[in-house]
XYZ file of C-alpha atoms in Angstrom:
664
model
C 72.085 115.713 81.013
C 72.939 119.310 81.774
C 72.060 120.835 85.127
C 72.360 124.584 85.614
C 75.911 125.756 85.250
C 77.545 122.355 85.486
C 79.912 121.534 82.663
C 79.293 117.805 82.531
C 77.675 114.968 84.387
C 78.848 111.349 84.499
C 76.139 108.693 84.537
C 77.176 105.620 86.485
C 74.998 102.787 85.272
C 77.100 100.005 86.688
C 77.477 99.591 90.402
C 81.005 98.324 89.869
C 82.076 101.830 88.861
C 81.785 102.823 92.471
C 84.797 100.657 93.166
C 87.046 102.939 91.168
C 88.828 105.800 92.806
C 88.069 109.365 91.805
C 91.525 109.769 90.394
C 91.279 106.642 88.286
C 87.927 107.705 86.799
C 88.659 111.344 86.124
C 92.280 110.942 85.168
C 91.609 109.949 81.571
C 88.717 112.237 80.706
C 89.760 115.375 82.590
C 86.174 115.962 83.725
C 84.938 117.047 87.121
C 82.799 114.485 88.921
C 79.887 116.139 90.734
C 77.039 114.672 92.778
C 73.414 115.728 92.247
C 70.099 114.837 93.772
C 67.425 113.339 91.552
C 65.811 116.738 91.085
C 69.073 118.275 89.895
C 70.235 119.959 93.130
C 73.994 119.844 93.674
C 75.199 117.898 96.725
C 78.348 119.416 98.281
C 81.109 116.977 99.182
C 82.509 117.084 102.702
C 86.211 117.262 103.406
C 86.154 113.909 105.189
C 84.629 112.211 102.179
C 87.200 113.807 99.894
C 90.018 112.584 102.097
C 88.803 109.034 102.472
C 87.806 108.715 98.825
C 91.388 108.864 97.675
C 92.866 106.757 100.464
C 90.536 103.953 101.430
C 88.561 103.414 98.242
C 91.460 102.318 96.077
C 93.003 100.096 98.698
C 89.884 98.530 100.167
C 87.873 98.063 96.990
C 89.996 98.079 93.868
C 92.991 96.264 95.322
C 90.995 93.662 97.240
C 91.130 91.382 94.207
C 93.593 91.515 91.327
C 95.207 89.222 88.788
C 98.791 88.046 88.997
C 100.182 90.810 86.813
C 98.120 93.592 88.420
C 99.459 93.573 91.942
C 102.664 95.521 91.377
C 101.650 98.144 93.943
C 101.580 95.622 96.774
C 104.128 93.041 95.623
C 106.541 94.032 98.416
C 103.966 93.079 101.032
C 101.900 90.331 99.386
C 103.355 87.418 97.403
C 101.830 85.871 94.315
C 101.190 82.131 94.924
C 101.971 81.448 91.250
C 105.020 83.700 91.105
C 108.661 82.623 90.867
C 109.380 83.539 94.495
C 106.791 81.147 95.897
C 107.795 78.405 93.457
C 111.413 78.698 94.514
C 110.507 78.775 98.199
C 108.254 75.713 97.888
C 111.144 73.671 96.539
C 113.451 74.904 99.309
C 110.852 74.161 101.954
C 110.206 70.704 100.468
C 113.888 69.853 100.902
C 113.716 71.212 104.458
C 110.694 69.033 105.204
C 112.495 65.939 103.938
C 115.540 66.770 106.070
C 113.308 67.323 109.083
C 111.530 64.022 108.506
C 114.950 62.363 108.402
C 116.270 64.084 111.547
C 113.283 63.594 113.857
C 113.475 59.752 114.046
C 117.155 60.056 114.962
C 116.039 61.234 118.403
C 114.998 57.614 119.020
C 118.699 56.707 119.002
C 119.472 58.939 121.995
C 118.896 56.209 124.631
C 121.992 54.012 124.869
C 122.423 50.762 126.827
C 125.684 50.486 128.781
C 127.479 47.311 129.808
C 126.621 48.066 133.434
C 122.935 47.251 132.664
C 121.745 50.853 132.597
C 120.335 53.359 130.145
C 121.997 56.678 129.327
C 121.544 59.560 126.881
C 124.201 60.166 124.211
C 125.310 63.776 124.753
C 127.270 64.327 121.470
C 124.366 63.038 119.381
C 121.993 65.117 121.469
C 123.877 68.336 120.681
C 124.122 67.597 116.956
C 120.462 66.677 116.571
C 119.173 69.694 118.474
C 121.311 72.013 116.340
C 120.039 70.552 113.065
C 116.485 70.398 114.340
C 116.585 74.044 115.485
C 117.834 75.107 112.056
C 114.970 73.215 110.404
C 112.473 74.834 112.788
C 113.570 78.240 111.512
C 112.355 77.294 108.032
C 108.999 76.215 109.447
C 108.658 79.597 111.156
C 109.528 81.327 107.880
C 106.867 79.207 106.178
C 104.252 80.512 108.631
C 105.292 84.091 107.906
C 105.160 83.503 104.144
C 101.706 81.934 104.403
C 100.495 85.099 106.122
C 101.848 87.177 103.209
C 100.773 84.964 100.299
C 97.663 85.837 98.325
C 95.135 83.200 97.371
C 92.781 82.711 94.451
C 89.221 83.773 95.207
C 86.914 80.721 95.052
C 84.260 82.725 93.211
C 86.699 83.441 90.354
C 87.787 79.849 89.744
C 84.949 79.214 87.324
C 87.067 80.226 84.377
C 90.478 81.714 83.611
C 93.314 81.910 86.085
C 91.227 83.462 88.833
C 91.565 86.636 90.856
C 94.065 87.011 93.679
C 92.809 88.180 97.063
C 95.545 90.470 98.401
C 93.779 91.840 101.460
C 96.062 90.922 104.380
C 93.166 90.586 106.830
C 91.331 88.145 104.561
C 94.535 86.193 103.957
C 95.185 85.908 107.697
C 91.597 84.894 108.443
C 91.674 82.198 105.776
C 95.040 80.909 107.017
C 93.789 80.762 110.609
C 90.793 78.730 109.502
C 92.832 76.095 107.727
C 96.513 75.307 107.806
C 97.823 77.554 110.575
C 97.477 75.138 113.485
C 99.156 72.304 111.618
C 102.055 74.594 110.692
C 102.279 75.817 114.285
C 102.424 72.293 115.722
C 105.066 71.350 113.146
C 107.202 74.388 114.052
C 107.222 73.877 117.844
C 110.660 72.853 119.252
C 109.211 69.995 121.308
C 112.178 67.543 121.130
C 114.621 70.250 122.199
C 112.471 71.136 125.202
C 112.103 67.467 126.082
C 115.763 66.476 126.089
C 117.176 69.713 127.525
C 114.492 70.691 130.035
C 112.297 67.726 130.945
C 114.693 64.764 130.854
C 117.389 66.367 133.086
C 114.720 66.828 135.766
C 113.594 63.188 135.592
C 116.636 61.508 137.102
C 116.137 58.515 139.328
C 113.239 56.111 139.112
C 111.363 58.187 136.546
C 114.237 58.068 134.052
C 112.874 54.849 132.615
C 109.679 56.604 131.512
C 111.469 59.123 129.299
C 111.458 56.721 126.351
C 107.681 56.678 126.310
C 107.533 60.471 126.451
C 110.173 60.762 123.724
C 108.308 58.370 121.455
C 104.999 60.142 121.996
C 106.422 63.643 121.361
C 108.283 62.648 118.207
C 105.313 60.811 116.688
C 102.918 63.596 117.716
C 104.971 66.140 115.754
C 106.078 63.783 113.000
C 102.564 63.273 111.639
C 101.879 66.997 110.926
C 105.304 67.350 109.316
C 104.627 64.327 107.155
C 101.219 65.710 106.227
C 102.753 68.997 105.009
C 104.721 67.212 102.286
C 101.667 66.150 100.266
C 100.028 69.586 99.707
C 103.487 71.057 99.166
C 104.244 68.511 96.442
C 100.835 69.190 94.892
C 101.578 72.927 94.763
C 104.898 72.293 93.038
C 103.295 69.935 90.523
C 100.461 72.401 89.877
C 102.909 75.259 89.272
C 105.597 73.479 87.228
C 103.894 70.274 86.080
C 106.305 67.931 87.900
C 108.295 67.923 91.136
C 111.529 67.489 89.184
C 112.381 68.127 85.552
C 114.280 64.896 84.846
C 113.192 61.278 85.003
C 116.038 60.080 87.213
C 115.346 62.835 89.750
C 111.670 61.872 89.868
C 112.550 58.223 90.417
C 115.014 59.201 93.136
C 112.361 61.344 94.815
C 109.945 58.400 95.060
C 112.745 56.105 96.207
C 113.696 58.564 98.949
C 110.161 58.397 100.325
C 110.441 54.598 100.479
C 113.815 54.783 102.197
C 112.399 57.342 104.617
C 109.762 54.845 105.719
C 112.507 52.248 106.290
C 114.459 54.798 108.298
C 111.457 55.514 110.544
C 110.682 51.830 111.102
C 114.313 51.096 111.976
C 114.410 53.907 114.535
C 111.148 52.742 116.107
C 112.464 49.166 116.230
C 115.598 50.353 118.052
C 113.661 52.269 120.694
C 111.209 49.410 121.206
C 114.158 47.003 121.542
C 115.536 49.059 124.415
C 112.110 49.072 126.037
C 111.864 45.271 125.710
C 115.334 44.880 127.175
C 114.414 47.143 130.060
C 111.204 45.168 130.572
C 113.368 42.072 131.035
C 115.468 43.920 133.621
C 112.353 44.923 135.505
C 111.057 41.376 135.601
C 114.340 40.276 137.204
C 114.242 43.259 139.561
C 110.781 42.264 140.753
C 112.130 38.850 141.735
C 115.121 40.358 143.576
C 113.302 42.972 145.671
C 113.875 44.668 148.057
C 117.567 44.781 147.135
C 116.717 45.921 143.573
C 115.140 49.223 142.537
C 114.012 50.455 139.152
C 116.206 53.511 139.634
C 119.294 51.305 139.365
C 118.776 51.222 135.587
C 119.779 54.889 135.375
C 123.468 55.207 134.520
C 123.817 58.185 136.842
C 123.479 55.797 139.801
C 126.124 53.299 138.715
C 128.628 54.542 141.296
C 126.256 54.091 144.232
C 127.243 51.428 146.771
C 123.827 49.807 147.019
C 123.576 49.603 143.276
C 127.043 48.101 142.920
C 126.384 45.433 145.533
C 123.097 44.489 143.876
C 124.696 44.234 140.427
C 127.417 41.877 141.691
C 124.919 39.573 143.342
C 122.294 39.631 140.571
C 121.918 37.154 137.704
C 120.310 39.775 135.426
C 122.894 39.455 132.666
C 122.396 35.723 132.260
C 118.607 35.856 132.578
C 118.176 38.654 129.956
C 120.353 36.901 127.383
C 118.341 35.871 124.294
C 120.349 32.632 124.021
C 119.073 31.429 127.382
C 115.470 31.631 126.181
C 114.406 32.655 129.668
C 112.685 35.761 128.346
C 110.805 36.145 125.050
C 112.267 39.059 123.104
C 110.314 38.307 119.938
C 111.247 40.479 116.956
C 113.630 42.480 119.186
C 115.931 39.545 119.873
C 118.434 40.522 117.159
C 118.991 43.905 118.813
C 120.162 42.185 122.010
C 121.966 39.299 120.325
C 124.090 41.495 118.041
C 124.586 44.194 120.710
C 122.816 46.812 118.606
C 121.659 48.754 121.662
C 125.244 49.077 122.949
C 126.970 49.775 119.602
C 128.166 53.134 118.306
C 125.766 55.428 116.511
C 126.712 54.671 112.899
C 126.825 50.911 113.468
C 123.423 50.727 115.085
C 121.888 53.229 112.644
C 122.813 51.312 109.504
C 121.803 48.020 111.067
C 118.396 49.435 112.013
C 118.006 50.960 108.540
C 118.744 47.602 106.958
C 116.307 45.883 109.335
C 113.546 48.331 108.379
C 114.218 48.078 104.629
C 114.410 44.280 104.741
C 111.135 43.802 106.570
C 109.363 46.573 104.661
C 110.292 44.973 101.337
C 109.357 41.461 102.497
C 106.092 42.729 104.018
C 107.191 41.466 107.458
C 107.046 37.789 106.469
C 110.231 36.897 108.389
C 109.103 38.446 111.677
C 108.656 35.927 114.507
C 106.644 37.772 117.119
C 105.920 36.916 120.724
C 102.538 37.157 122.411
C 102.883 40.854 123.303
C 100.033 42.832 121.784
C 102.164 45.905 121.112
C 104.753 43.822 119.289
C 102.100 42.162 117.131
C 100.555 45.522 116.233
C 103.990 46.829 115.234
C 104.463 43.820 112.936
C 101.027 44.390 111.387
C 101.915 48.034 110.709
C 105.153 46.946 109.021
C 103.352 44.471 106.754
C 100.565 46.879 105.799
C 102.868 49.839 105.276
C 105.257 47.758 103.213
C 102.471 46.574 100.927
C 101.120 50.089 100.366
C 104.479 51.813 99.926
C 105.883 49.178 97.607
C 102.849 49.418 95.345
C 103.036 53.222 95.371
C 106.759 53.167 94.675
C 106.453 50.905 91.643
C 103.371 52.717 90.346
C 104.763 56.228 90.804
C 108.118 55.396 89.257
C 106.472 53.702 86.277
C 104.052 56.582 85.751
C 106.773 59.181 86.142
C 109.122 57.474 83.723
C 106.368 57.010 81.157
C 105.212 60.615 81.400
C 108.710 62.016 80.911
C 109.821 59.634 78.137
C 106.541 59.481 76.245
C 106.858 60.021 72.476
C 105.006 62.912 70.937
C 103.293 60.612 68.452
C 101.464 58.904 71.306
C 100.035 62.214 72.483
C 98.887 63.031 68.961
C 97.078 59.696 68.614
C 95.143 59.925 71.882
C 92.025 61.144 70.133
C 92.090 58.743 67.218
C 92.901 55.555 69.141
C 92.147 55.464 72.808
C 90.440 58.649 73.954
C 87.744 59.859 71.552
C 86.326 62.234 74.166
C 89.416 64.431 73.925
C 88.548 66.856 71.140
C 88.664 70.553 70.467
C 84.899 70.878 70.921
C 84.766 69.127 74.292
C 87.749 71.048 75.629
C 86.278 74.352 74.483
C 82.927 73.420 76.021
C 84.640 72.598 79.295
C 86.404 75.959 79.316
C 83.568 78.157 78.079
C 80.323 76.625 79.315
C 80.462 78.137 82.797
C 81.554 81.451 81.295
C 78.566 81.585 78.952
C 76.212 80.570 81.747
C 77.390 83.497 83.835
C 76.117 85.900 81.214
C 72.627 86.857 82.430
C 71.367 86.919 78.859
C 72.171 83.244 78.258
C 71.506 81.669 81.648
C 67.977 80.563 80.683
C 68.978 78.807 77.467
C 68.992 75.056 77.054
C 72.076 72.861 76.731
C 71.907 72.680 72.932
C 71.931 76.440 72.698
C 74.895 76.733 75.056
C 76.796 74.040 73.173
C 76.211 75.857 69.899
C 77.558 79.076 71.396
C 80.610 77.372 72.927
C 81.529 75.735 69.627
C 81.677 79.106 67.902
C 83.637 81.033 70.512
C 87.121 82.136 69.478
C 89.887 83.129 71.916
C 90.942 86.772 71.827
C 93.789 88.673 73.484
C 94.005 92.466 73.791
C 96.909 94.480 75.121
C 96.548 97.434 77.437
C 95.252 100.608 75.783
C 93.648 98.848 72.806
C 90.369 100.241 71.461
C 88.204 97.201 70.818
C 85.452 99.272 69.213
C 84.740 102.984 68.833
C 81.414 104.730 69.043
C 79.769 104.746 65.631
C 81.865 101.911 64.179
C 80.123 98.681 63.097
C 80.040 95.915 65.720
C 81.215 92.609 64.288
C 81.584 90.477 67.434
C 80.562 90.018 71.053
C 83.275 89.652 73.670
C 82.990 87.557 76.845
C 85.661 88.726 79.271
C 87.748 86.122 81.097
C 90.525 88.260 82.551
C 91.288 91.954 82.617
C 89.204 95.114 82.681
C 87.836 97.470 80.036
C 86.400 100.976 80.120
C 83.128 101.406 78.192
C 81.927 104.973 77.655
C 79.698 106.999 75.331
C 79.073 110.657 74.531
C 75.739 110.020 72.781
C 77.102 110.798 69.363
C 79.423 113.602 70.487
C 76.743 115.564 72.308
C 78.129 118.403 74.408
C 78.104 117.791 78.161
C 77.047 114.142 77.951
C 79.358 111.386 79.173
C 78.380 107.921 80.392
C 80.980 105.407 81.539
C 81.124 101.994 83.143
C 83.740 99.362 83.811
C 83.676 95.864 82.300
C 85.447 93.017 84.085
C 85.635 89.211 84.159
C 82.240 87.622 83.596
C 80.878 90.648 81.704
C 80.361 91.065 77.975
C 80.259 93.857 75.425
C 78.863 94.249 71.940
C 75.232 93.696 72.920
C 74.131 95.700 69.862
C 74.573 92.485 67.900
C 71.841 90.787 69.917
C 69.143 93.156 68.667
C 70.443 92.736 65.136
C 70.617 88.918 65.369
C 67.257 88.521 67.100
C 65.448 90.397 64.344
C 63.635 87.883 62.091
C 64.694 89.966 59.074
C 68.054 91.467 60.012
C 69.776 93.986 57.823
C 72.909 93.147 55.905
C 74.624 96.161 57.460
C 76.048 95.482 60.902
C 74.745 97.668 63.748
C 76.780 100.648 64.876
C 78.359 100.681 68.297
C 76.793 103.049 70.801
C 79.865 102.971 73.049
C 83.641 103.113 72.893
C 85.365 100.164 74.584
C 89.007 100.486 75.607
C 91.116 97.958 77.498
C 92.711 99.360 80.660
C 94.735 96.181 81.260
C 95.683 93.053 79.369
C 92.424 91.305 78.475
C 91.692 87.670 77.691
C 88.265 86.972 76.225
C 86.216 84.742 73.969
C 84.729 86.331 70.852
C 81.425 85.414 69.216
C 81.295 86.794 65.684
C 78.212 88.348 64.135
C 77.576 85.585 61.611
C 77.880 82.910 64.309
C 75.457 84.726 66.592
C 73.034 85.180 63.703
C 73.186 81.470 62.914
C 72.520 80.493 66.530
C 69.636 82.948 66.795
C 68.057 81.624 63.627
C 68.268 77.996 64.752
C 66.863 78.327 68.263
C 63.524 80.074 68.606
C 63.791 80.254 72.364
C 65.835 83.386 71.893
C 62.626 85.089 70.788
C 61.015 84.902 74.219
C 59.573 87.794 76.147
C 61.616 86.916 79.212
C 64.844 87.134 77.241
C 63.765 90.504 75.834
C 63.367 91.865 79.367
C 66.752 90.475 80.351
C 68.311 92.117 77.331
C 66.796 95.473 78.265
C 67.993 95.216 81.852
C 71.611 94.245 81.153
C 72.163 96.360 78.035
C 74.163 99.520 78.744
C 72.363 101.317 75.916
C 68.923 100.522 77.331
C 69.973 101.366 80.878
C 71.365 104.740 79.817
C 68.192 105.594 77.923
C 66.023 104.461 80.850
C 68.015 106.568 83.327
C 67.692 109.668 81.146
C 63.976 109.035 80.568
C 63.244 108.612 84.284
C 65.192 111.723 85.232
C 63.459 113.789 82.547
C 60.031 112.558 83.677
C 60.862 113.314 87.272
C 61.952 116.849 86.479
C 58.775 117.459 84.488
C 56.770 116.253 87.462
C 58.654 118.590 89.799
C 58.083 121.566 87.496
C 54.376 120.810 87.166
C 54.124 120.518 90.921
C 55.829 123.885 91.385
C 53.523 125.462 88.792
C 50.469 124.037 90.567
C 51.659 125.436 93.871
C 52.201 128.813 92.209
C 48.667 128.846 90.762
C 47.269 127.899 94.165
C 48.930 130.952 95.650
C 47.688 133.254 92.854
C 43.981 132.216 92.789
C 42.909 133.801 96.140
C 44.253 137.228 95.056
C 41.502 137.956 92.442
C 38.786 137.039 94.978
C 40.030 139.542 97.539
C 40.404 142.234 94.866
C 36.864 141.623 93.618
C 35.442 142.427 97.046
C 37.351 145.700 97.547
C 37.643 147.234 94.052
C 35.275 148.294 91.370
C 34.255 145.855 88.629
C 36.466 147.334 85.919
C 39.435 147.529 88.329
C 39.040 143.894 89.427
C 38.936 142.694 85.793
C 42.212 144.423 84.983
C 43.850 142.940 88.059
C 42.769 139.401 87.171
C 44.064 139.835 83.629
C 47.417 141.144 84.885
C 47.801 138.285 87.360
C 47.073 135.638 84.718
C 49.530 137.277 82.307
C 52.276 137.214 84.945
C 51.586 133.561 85.798
C 51.719 132.501 82.154
C 54.984 134.385 81.687
C 56.445 132.665 84.745
C 55.343 129.269 83.491
C 56.923 129.955 80.127
C 60.189 130.864 81.802
C 59.967 127.786 83.971
C 59.448 125.477 80.980
C 62.362 126.990 79.120
C 65.293 124.585 79.032
C 62.967 121.610 79.341
C 64.278 118.079 79.138
C 62.235 117.268 76.087
C 65.200 117.988 73.895
C 67.309 115.684 76.079
C 64.937 112.775 75.713
C 64.433 113.314 72.008
C 68.179 113.592 71.412
C 68.777 110.323 73.248
C 66.779 108.005 71.012
C 65.128 104.895 72.352
C 67.191 101.812 71.427
C 65.759 99.592 68.759
C 64.482 96.129 69.553
C 63.479 93.256 67.271
C 59.944 92.945 65.996
C 58.714 89.389 66.565
C 55.342 89.990 64.979
C 56.780 88.779 61.677
C 57.912 85.166 61.728
C 60.666 83.818 59.607
C 59.625 81.702 56.727
């Protein structure tokens, strides 16, 4: 429509157009975007609105959700979860997690039993482990930072296609805080370093014997979150690349490493529990030799004390706590005391404990002769259960991995014909397209047979940026259902001066609705309908196309298309109908305003002849009434000039099918 002296007016039928910035909308057409009231009065734009329109609109609305290839403007701040950077980092972090899971149980080897019947902490091993552990903690901190800067796929866009990326940093942070952050934070805390460098040095004396319990609790408390992080991380790598490793031997080694890791953890726990059982034997002897014996004597820092030395010379603790004497029941920890594992060097005791864990994990704990201690029995039950589960998973995963990587191509080709008849082109296409078709408001009320018929006839289509899918006036030969990308749909109403209507089409939308009117007609014409709009892709577009002959066949087979409810839906969601309705309503409103103004003008003019009739002569009053009526008619003629009747008549009402004639 044309208002006053304005050059052009842009109709915005679609509410999604409001998400575009002013520069993005006006950059292609070179037109000036003005705002008008419904009666045609121009609304001036404030300076604040002009400033914020260019700054906040594009960032807050347009860039809140993008696809992987559309986020170039923010790629320095936000990372693509499916990009090469995240894939590379996930593999690096997976290796770091495995190293961390290997290092943490080594803290159980810090307590060392000396020949003087005391427990000490190995300082060289303590320094090495804290250095490696601190380096691994740095990677966990980096992982937290990366999670704060990694976009995620919007759940609402996972219905079809690859999904839209949410790149709003506030939304990313809020989602990360809700799930995942606290587990990552617990995994990144330097708890073992604080324990052995801050807490243990302050627990000398009688409380030194309790440090093993604290050490075991802290390590297990942090080991479980770190172990939990491996499974979603492996799933992300498999989802991005298909497999964790590219070769069969590497995949088998990866599963074997997990089995060896469990043996490593069990061996470390067995070593620490062996020291605790040995100390429990010392305490039982100390209880019999009180008051000359104290629990603090088992701290190696008190070996040089006189009272401790005199007690050790007079005590029979070494003979009583010997497994060969059978005076004390060591149970499954007897080998650690018999073979001096608790007093051996680090490498000797580590490999022995690793072998002990692997042996009992593989044999499901069948060779374990436990005592009556409840804790010892529970530990043996855990070994048997864990060994059964891990051994089954190891064999199953290795077999599946080797089969999947060495599978012949002929077997994949014969899946449909021999073992899996449900895998077919039709079922796969239905799985991919059914939710997409249901999202179209025009088809959401159709039955399953109708939707299946549409899905079977959909063809994939790919359009590059800047491609004109259809021009105004050209015949429409297909409907497009957009999966990914955006298109600009605009019309000039047949090249009419000053008329321009534009809207944006995105994922879940469709274009080419002119074919619906043509296909729904019981007696359609052979000539395809002409497009009322020009559709141009503004990014790379993936879509499914429904050709005219396929749509005509579906419409002829299913009479439910010819319902009144569907006709109303078609009118509401059709851009052509919405444009015509907007123009019709505005024209009717302006006619109403002009008639109202004319009525107010006549109301002001009617009292004037009455007053003149009372004061003037009869022939003078008649001339005055005639002159007043002539002026009013002239004013009304001027007012009606430039009416909107030509606008409405030029914008023809869209055609719709006539269902009064049934097909024979």
